[in-house]
Amino acid sequence: MPSRIAGTGRAQSEEFRRIIEHATGWMIEYMEHPENHPVLSRSKPGDVKSAFPEEPPETGRSYESIFADFEEKILPGVTHWNHPSFFAYFAISGSYPGILGEYLSAALNINGMLWKTSPALTEMEELSLDYLRRMLGLREGFFGMILDTASTSSLLAVAAARETSGEFDIRKRGMAGRAELPRLVLYTSREAHSSIDKAAIALGIGSDNVRKVPVDTEFRMDASALRRMIEEDLETGAKPFCVAATVGTTSTTSIDPVAEIATVCREFGLWLHVDAAYAGIAAILPEKRFVLDGCDEADSLVVNPHKWMATPIDLSAFYCSNKTALREAFSLVPEYLRTEETDVVNLMDYGFQLGRRFRALKLWMVINYYGVEGLREMVREHIRLAGMLAGWIDDSDLFERTAPTPLSTVCFRLNPRKSTPAKDSRFLDELNEELLKRLNETGKVFLSHTRIHDAFSLRCAIGNMRTEESHVRGLWELLNSIGRELAGG
Ligand SMILES: Cc1ncc(COP(=O)(O)O)c(C=O)c1O
């Protein structure tokens, strides 16, 4: 028998057609009824791995037996992010047009490292990010690039900021290459995502040089405190170089005053990066466009369609208004990658990765299939559902909100006696930890937690396209029944 690897002959194609038809049927059934699975996997550590032989198969297996493994051994270890009652972290959606984009992209298997290696990849990336920029109401002039995650986008932003920080030639000499290199300092709020710290760690800035700016009562960066901290650092001879503001912090989705922060950045000549990974998408709604107020002045901004715009993970949209800084930070063209075109974008010049998959296809398909109106409808509905839950919590004797709800994420806790946090904080922390454990054990919902004012708090993030009012009502019923039990009545 000829080896399978040698051929894409008729028999293999027919075999593939059969399995793909079977898989498509499976997928549609799954997408229609993700709630038939427990939302949070009940797998114990090692369960999935130990279901398989230690040695790889010496000879190829049939698709049928491989698919059976997928269903019987892999699926139990899956936490269902497609489940309409997935309310943890930031909920996301796998959508049909997004799946179609992934499917076709896998078939094409193109690598867009250079424009020439697939003009369609680069140009569809340009086009779809320009569509998204228009949808968000951002000004023209931002250079856009698709990356895997917001973490990577922020890393590129900080690298470009470092490149513009002075005549230190860090790219060539490194951080230790010059005795007179001052301490470079990056500012972000106490509520910022850990990816900002990680970017600073990876780039040799050092976590000690990420200064955490205090926040106001609604968890927004205090721009006057930022100014004071910059002045203090300048007095000690340090070199402030970048501020990372957040539109939609991870814990409470608070929105930093970007316009005020931009003024400070201008005054001191600092790079302004905006992490709008989750909440930036809200700006597709005309009534929420204000969430990106001030962002036209940013040097860079990241927003994740894979978080709240029905685009399967991964797809992070990175915008930079200083394309030259990115190029200066990253462009390095060895002879074997040199091409003759001069008037095209070679995406490898703007980041550290060379290979690049065709993510733009799924974003373009999502935007085209739903249209801007369709996507707005989803985001608007999620915000309505979050407001409804927040209202029930405010009217309840058992629960209280622990932060404002500007968008679709509700932070709250069980507090049967409505006690003050200081008096009963240990008791309330334990009570809420138990509540979260019992909720998630039901397999019907999945929520995560955070700490707010150092108190344990539950988070309900509404962001899955299948989440309807009935799912939020179901959560509220569960919360009340478990909450009452825990409260002893
Ligand atoms: C505000 C914010 N920024 C960045 C990230 C990191 O996102 P990614 O997983 O795309 O790196 C998150 C993740 O939830 C986030 O909430």
mmCIF file of C-alpha atoms in Angstrom, residues 8 10 15 17 27 93 141 191 214 233 238 244 247 255 323 357 367 407 416 419-420 429 459 476:
data_model
loop_
_atom_site.group_PDB
_atom_site.id
_atom_site.type_symbol
_atom_site.label_atom_id
_atom_site.label_comp_id
_atom_site.label_asym_id
_atom_site.label_seq_id
_atom_site.Cartn_x
_atom_site.Cartn_y
_atom_site.Cartn_z
ATOM 1 C CA THR A 8 -3.534 13.321 -1.952
ATOM 2 C CA ARG A 10 -8.773 10.231 -4.948
ATOM 3 C CA GLU A 15 -12.057 9.633 2.906
ATOM 4 C CA ARG A 17 -14.906 14.281 2.384
ATOM 5 C CA MET A 27 -20.064 20.709 14.792
ATOM 6 C CA SER A 93 -17.814 33.252 20.829
ATOM 7 C CA GLY A 141 -3.680 57.214 10.065
ATOM 8 C CA GLU A 191 -5.806 47.758 37.697
ATOM 9 C CA PRO A 214 -3.305 54.873 41.879
ATOM 10 C CA ASP A 233 11.008 60.079 38.560
ATOM 11 C CA ALA A 238 15.033 58.262 35.578
ATOM 12 C CA ALA A 244 -0.252 52.167 29.233
ATOM 13 C CA VAL A 247 -10.115 50.878 28.445
ATOM 14 C CA ILE A 255 -12.225 52.963 31.750
ATOM 15 C CA LYS A 323 4.557 52.956 11.975
ATOM 16 C CA ARG A 357 -1.239 32.826 9.369
ATOM 17 C CA ILE A 367 -17.817 41.441 9.589
ATOM 18 C CA LEU A 407 -20.470 47.491 30.144
ATOM 19 C CA PRO A 416 -26.393 38.404 53.532
ATOM 20 C CA SER A 419 -21.903 43.888 56.596
ATOM 21 C CA THR A 420 -19.043 46.327 56.188
ATOM 22 C CA ASP A 429 -14.340 35.876 51.448
ATOM 23 C CA ARG A 459 -17.437 38.310 38.156
ATOM 24 C CA TRP A 476 -29.773 34.440 39.096
#
